[in-house]
Coordinates of C-alpha atoms in Angstrom, one line a residue:
M585 CA 97.8 141.9 46.3
S586 CA 98.8 140.9 49.9
V587 CA 102.5 141.2 49.2
Q588 CA 104.0 144.0 47.0
L589 CA 106.7 143.1 44.5
F590 CA 108.9 146.0 43.4
N591 CA 111.6 146.1 40.8
L592 CA 114.7 148.2 41.2
L593 CA 115.7 151.0 38.8
G594 CA 119.3 150.2 38.3
I595 CA 121.0 153.3 37.0
S596 CA 124.1 154.0 39.0
R597 CA 126.5 156.8 38.2
D598 CA 127.0 157.1 34.4
S599 CA 126.2 153.5 33.5
V600 CA 123.3 154.5 31.3
F601 CA 125.5 156.8 29.3
E602 CA 128.1 154.0 28.9
E603 CA 125.4 152.0 27.2
K604 CA 124.7 155.0 24.8
T605 CA 121.1 155.2 25.9
S606 CA 119.6 158.6 26.6
F607 CA 118.4 159.3 30.1
A608 CA 114.9 160.0 28.9
D609 CA 114.7 156.9 26.7
Y610 CA 115.9 154.7 29.6
L611 CA 113.4 156.1 32.0
T612 CA 110.5 155.9 29.5
D613 CA 111.3 152.3 28.5
F614 CA 111.7 151.2 32.1
I615 CA 108.3 152.7 33.1
K616 CA 106.6 151.1 30.1
Q617 CA 108.0 147.7 30.9
T618 CA 107.1 148.0 34.5
D619 CA 103.5 149.1 33.7
A620 CA 103.1 146.1 31.4
S621 CA 104.4 143.7 34.1
D622 CA 103.0 142.2 37.2
F623 CA 105.3 144.3 39.5
S624 CA 103.6 146.5 42.0
G625 CA 106.0 149.4 41.3
T626 CA 109.6 150.5 41.4
L627 CA 112.1 151.2 44.2
L628 CA 113.9 154.5 43.5
P629 CA 117.3 154.5 45.2
E630 CA 119.0 157.6 46.5
S631 CA 122.7 157.8 45.5
I632 CA 125.4 160.4 46.0
E633 CA 126.7 160.0 42.5
G634 CA 123.6 158.6 40.7
P635 CA 122.0 160.9 38.2
I636 CA 118.4 160.2 39.1
N637 CA 116.3 162.3 41.5
P638 CA 113.9 159.7 42.9
W639 CA 111.1 162.3 43.3
F640 CA 111.3 163.3 39.7
F641 CA 111.1 159.6 38.7
A642 CA 108.3 159.0 41.1
Q643 CA 106.2 161.6 39.4
E644 CA 107.0 160.1 36.0
L645 CA 106.0 156.7 37.2
L646 CA 102.7 157.9 38.7
S647 CA 101.8 160.0 35.7
K648 CA 102.6 157.3 33.1
S649 CA 101.6 154.1 34.8
S650 CA 99.4 152.5 37.4
K651 CA 102.3 151.5 39.6
L652 CA 103.6 152.6 43.0
P653 CA 106.9 154.4 43.7
F654 CA 109.0 153.1 46.5
I655 CA 111.3 156.1 47.4
A656 CA 114.6 155.9 49.3
I657 CA 115.0 158.9 51.6
N658 CA 118.3 159.9 53.1
P659 CA 118.3 162.8 55.6
C660 CA 121.7 164.1 54.5
F661 CA 120.1 165.1 51.2
V662 CA 116.6 166.5 52.1
H663 CA 114.7 168.3 54.8
P664 CA 111.6 166.7 56.4
L665 CA 109.4 169.6 55.1
Y666 CA 110.6 168.8 51.5
V667 CA 109.6 165.2 51.9
V668 CA 106.2 165.9 53.5
R669 CA 105.3 168.5 50.8
N670 CA 106.2 166.0 48.0
L671 CA 104.3 163.2 49.6
Y672 CA 101.2 165.4 50.0
N673 CA 101.4 166.6 46.4
L674 CA 102.0 163.2 44.8
S675 CA 99.6 161.2 46.9
T676 CA 96.7 163.6 46.7
F677 CA 97.1 164.4 43.0
Y678 CA 97.4 160.7 41.9
Q679 CA 95.4 159.2 44.8
R680 CA 97.9 156.5 45.5
P681 CA 99.9 155.9 48.7
I682 CA 103.7 156.0 48.4
Y683 CA 106.2 153.5 49.9
L684 CA 109.2 155.0 51.7
N685 CA 112.5 153.5 52.5
F686 CA 114.4 155.5 55.1
I687 CA 118.2 155.1 54.9
T688 CA 121.1 156.6 56.8
G689 CA 123.5 156.8 53.9
G690 CA 126.0 154.7 51.9
S691 CA 129.5 153.8 52.8
A692 CA 131.8 155.8 55.1
V693 CA 133.7 157.0 51.9
D694 CA 130.5 158.3 50.5
S695 CA 129.7 160.2 53.7
L696 CA 133.1 161.8 53.6
K697 CA 132.5 163.1 50.1
I698 CA 129.6 165.3 51.4
N699 CA 131.1 166.0 54.8
D700 CA 128.4 164.0 56.6
S701 CA 130.7 163.2 59.6
L702 CA 128.1 161.8 62.0
S703 CA 128.7 158.5 63.7
K704 CA 126.4 155.5 62.8
E705 CA 124.5 156.0 66.1
E706 CA 124.1 159.7 65.4
K707 CA 122.8 159.1 61.9
Y708 CA 120.1 156.9 63.3
N709 CA 119.2 159.5 66.0
R710 CA 118.9 162.0 63.2
L711 CA 116.8 159.6 61.2
D712 CA 114.5 159.2 64.3
E713 CA 113.9 162.9 64.4
F714 CA 113.4 163.0 60.6
I715 CA 110.7 160.3 60.7
T716 CA 109.0 161.8 63.7
I717 CA 108.5 165.1 61.9
V718 CA 107.3 163.4 58.7
Q719 CA 104.8 161.3 60.6
E720 CA 103.5 164.1 62.8
L721 CA 103.1 166.6 60.0
L722 CA 101.3 164.2 57.8
T723 CA 98.7 163.6 60.6
A724 CA 98.8 167.1 62.1
N725 CA 95.7 169.3 62.8
E726 CA 95.7 171.8 60.0
N727 CA 94.3 174.5 62.2
E728 CA 97.1 174.3 64.8
T729 CA 100.7 175.2 64.7
Y730 CA 103.4 172.6 64.8
S731 CA 106.7 172.8 66.6
F732 CA 109.6 170.4 67.1
K733 CA 112.8 170.8 69.1
G734 CA 115.5 168.2 68.5
T735 CA 119.2 167.8 68.2
Y736 CA 119.2 167.9 64.4
Y737 CA 115.9 169.6 63.5
T738 CA 114.0 172.5 65.0
L739 CA 110.6 173.7 63.7
E740 CA 108.7 176.6 65.3
N741 CA 105.0 177.4 64.8
I742 CA 104.7 175.7 61.4
V743 CA 101.1 175.7 60.0
F744 CA 101.1 172.9 57.5
K745 CA 98.0 172.4 55.4
G746 CA 99.1 169.0 54.2
S747 CA 97.9 166.2 56.3
L748 CA 96.9 163.0 54.5
P749 CA 93.9 160.7 55.0
K750 CA 94.6 157.2 56.3
E751 CA 94.3 155.5 52.9
L752 CA 97.0 157.8 51.5
Q753 CA 99.4 157.7 54.3
P754 CA 102.9 156.4 53.1
V755 CA 104.0 152.9 53.9
F756 CA 107.2 153.3 56.0
H757 CA 110.3 151.1 55.9
I758 CA 113.7 151.4 57.6
A759 CA 116.7 149.9 55.9
G760 CA 119.4 148.3 58.1
S761 CA 120.5 145.4 60.3
S762 CA 122.7 147.1 62.9
E763 CA 121.7 147.4 66.5
F764 CA 120.8 151.1 65.9
A765 CA 118.6 150.2 63.0
Q766 CA 116.9 147.4 65.0
S767 CA 116.2 149.7 67.9
L768 CA 114.7 152.4 65.7
I769 CA 112.6 149.9 63.8
E770 CA 111.1 148.6 67.1
K771 CA 110.6 152.1 68.4
K772 CA 108.7 153.2 65.3
N773 CA 107.0 149.8 64.7
M774 CA 108.0 149.9 61.1
T775 CA 108.9 147.3 58.5
Q776 CA 112.6 146.4 58.2
L777 CA 114.0 146.3 54.7
K778 CA 116.9 143.9 54.6
M779 CA 118.8 141.6 52.2
G780 CA 116.9 138.5 51.3
E781 CA 117.9 135.4 53.4
C782 CA 118.1 131.8 52.4
L783 CA 115.0 129.8 53.3
A784 CA 116.9 128.1 56.2
N785 CA 116.9 131.4 58.1
V786 CA 113.5 132.9 57.1
S787 CA 111.5 131.1 59.8
L788 CA 113.6 132.9 62.5
N789 CA 112.0 136.2 61.5
K790 CA 108.3 135.2 61.4
E791 CA 107.3 137.6 64.2
K792 CA 108.9 140.7 62.6
K793 CA 107.6 142.9 59.8
L794 CA 110.1 142.3 57.0
S795 CA 110.7 143.2 53.4
Y796 CA 113.4 141.6 51.4
H797 CA 115.8 142.8 48.7
I798 CA 117.1 140.2 46.2
G799 CA 118.1 139.8 42.6
I800 CA 116.7 137.1 40.2
I801 CA 118.0 135.3 37.2
A802 CA 115.4 132.9 35.9
R803 CA 115.1 130.7 32.8
E804 CA 113.2 127.7 31.7
T805 CA 115.8 125.4 33.2
S806 CA 118.3 125.8 36.0
E807 CA 121.1 125.1 33.5
E808 CA 120.1 128.0 31.3
A809 CA 119.9 130.3 34.3
Q810 CA 123.4 129.3 35.5
E811 CA 124.8 130.1 32.0
V812 CA 123.3 133.6 32.2
L813 CA 124.8 134.0 35.7
A814 CA 128.2 133.0 34.4
S815 CA 128.0 135.5 31.6
F816 CA 126.7 138.2 34.0
C817 CA 129.5 137.6 36.5
K818 CA 132.6 137.1 34.4
V819 CA 135.8 136.8 36.3
D820 CA 137.1 140.3 37.0
R821 CA 139.9 140.2 39.6
K822 CA 139.9 144.0 40.1
R823 CA 136.2 144.2 40.6
T824 CA 136.3 141.3 43.1
I825 CA 139.1 142.9 45.1
L826 CA 137.3 146.2 45.2
Q827 CA 134.2 144.5 46.5
Q828 CA 136.2 142.8 49.3
I829 CA 137.7 146.1 50.2
S830 CA 134.3 147.7 50.2
I831 CA 132.9 145.0 52.5
K832 CA 135.8 145.4 55.0
Q833 CA 135.5 149.2 55.0
S834 CA 131.8 149.4 55.0
N835 CA 129.8 150.6 58.0
S836 CA 126.8 148.5 56.7
V837 CA 126.2 145.6 59.0
W838 CA 124.0 143.9 56.3
K839 CA 126.9 143.9 53.8
Q840 CA 129.2 142.2 56.3
K841 CA 126.4 139.7 57.2
V842 CA 125.8 138.8 53.6
Y843 CA 129.5 138.1 53.2
E844 CA 129.7 136.0 56.4
S845 CA 126.7 134.0 55.1
Y846 CA 128.6 133.3 51.9
K847 CA 131.6 132.0 53.8
N848 CA 129.5 129.8 56.0
S849 CA 126.7 129.0 53.6
A850 CA 124.8 125.8 53.7
E851 CA 123.9 123.9 50.5
D852 CA 121.2 125.9 48.7
S853 CA 120.8 125.4 45.0
I854 CA 118.8 128.6 44.4
Y855 CA 120.2 131.2 46.8
N856 CA 123.3 132.5 45.2
L857 CA 125.9 135.1 46.3
T858 CA 128.2 135.0 43.3
P859 CA 127.1 138.4 42.0
F860 CA 127.7 139.9 45.4
V861 CA 131.1 138.3 46.0
K862 CA 132.4 139.2 42.5
G863 CA 131.3 142.8 42.8
Y864 CA 128.4 142.8 40.3
S865 CA 125.7 143.4 42.9
D866 CA 125.2 144.3 46.5
V867 CA 122.3 141.9 47.0
P868 CA 121.9 138.1 47.1
Y869 CA 120.4 136.4 44.0
L870 CA 118.0 133.6 43.3
V871 CA 119.1 131.7 40.3
G872 CA 117.3 128.8 38.7
S873 CA 114.2 127.7 36.7
Y874 CA 111.0 129.8 36.7
T875 CA 109.3 127.1 38.7
D876 CA 112.1 126.6 41.3
I877 CA 112.4 130.3 41.9
A878 CA 108.6 130.8 42.1
N879 CA 108.5 128.1 44.8
Y880 CA 111.3 129.8 46.6
V881 CA 109.7 133.2 46.6
Q882 CA 106.4 131.7 47.5
Q883 CA 107.9 130.5 50.7
Y884 CA 109.0 134.1 51.4
I885 CA 105.5 135.2 50.9
D886 CA 104.0 132.3 53.0
N887 CA 106.4 133.5 55.8
K888 CA 104.6 136.9 55.7
I889 CA 107.4 138.9 54.0
E890 CA 105.5 142.1 53.3
S891 CA 107.4 143.4 50.2
I892 CA 110.1 142.0 47.9
I893 CA 112.3 144.3 46.0
I894 CA 113.8 142.6 42.9
E895 CA 117.0 143.9 41.3
I896 CA 116.9 143.7 37.5
P897 CA 120.4 142.6 36.4
K898 CA 121.9 144.1 33.2
T899 CA 122.7 140.9 31.3
G900 CA 121.9 142.0 27.8
F901 CA 118.5 140.1 27.9
N902 CA 115.1 141.3 28.9
E903 CA 115.4 140.2 32.5
M904 CA 112.2 142.1 33.6
L905 CA 110.2 139.9 31.2
E906 CA 112.0 136.7 32.5
I907 CA 111.3 137.7 36.2
D908 CA 107.7 138.6 35.3
T909 CA 107.3 134.9 34.2
V910 CA 108.2 134.0 37.8
I911 CA 105.7 136.4 39.3
T912 CA 102.8 135.0 37.3
K913 CA 103.4 131.6 39.0
L914 CA 103.0 133.1 42.5
R915 CA 100.0 132.9 44.8
L916 CA 99.7 136.6 45.8

């Protein structure tokens, strides 16, 4: 498969318990559905208040399916040595490469909750050091010591017996759209993970290595999909106001850009920002018939988008199965 299609494990905070579904049952069911689907694997988000440890879920996914984990890594939670050791263990034991999504954190409010008071620029400088250590240790000469002296990390005379062969090296992504993110992406020559764009803007990015994050609601007809969307995004004034406050207070350039694109959006019958604006999601959605969405996603693929992460909305229906119908129509 030339392009990788990942779903997104959507447990945030205690939502799984609100649905009276056990943690173990939810994970097991999600893995079984993913393994039976045409998805490449699952993106495992890192959240301050989410109950899931992405490394735990990655091992469950690898041990119980043929799919690939796509792990979000935030330096404020883990040390580079911890990441390298986990990568080495999982990749060598299961003989599969792991996808990585390096992030700098959530909102400014979330950062305050854990006393991560660095500025946006400082967070990306820390991330630069973090990625450098991970890359160098995974390719280090196992017979030599390794040292690193930086502003945020210092390692002295480490002997790490955990380098990986080329075929098992992780696939690196950096999330973000700010000037600091762009600078680091260019410096490291890595793939940028960003929110999916409407087709009118995709051609502007042909020369960059890009992966997109979107949600999908698909049905046999566009009218049916719109009905599901309306049910999914019921009017909730409080939720909408909280989302607008979040956008204004957010340090995330991508979130502000998505909102600006909504206010200035051109006519596009598939690309839909209703879940984002109403506070039901933080990503743009594609809404329509199986065929129309498949044609839309195919144009992403034809424009050399490297990976697509697809959010599975909680509508009360089996959305993973509906989205899988779209995937079967793609030329991958």
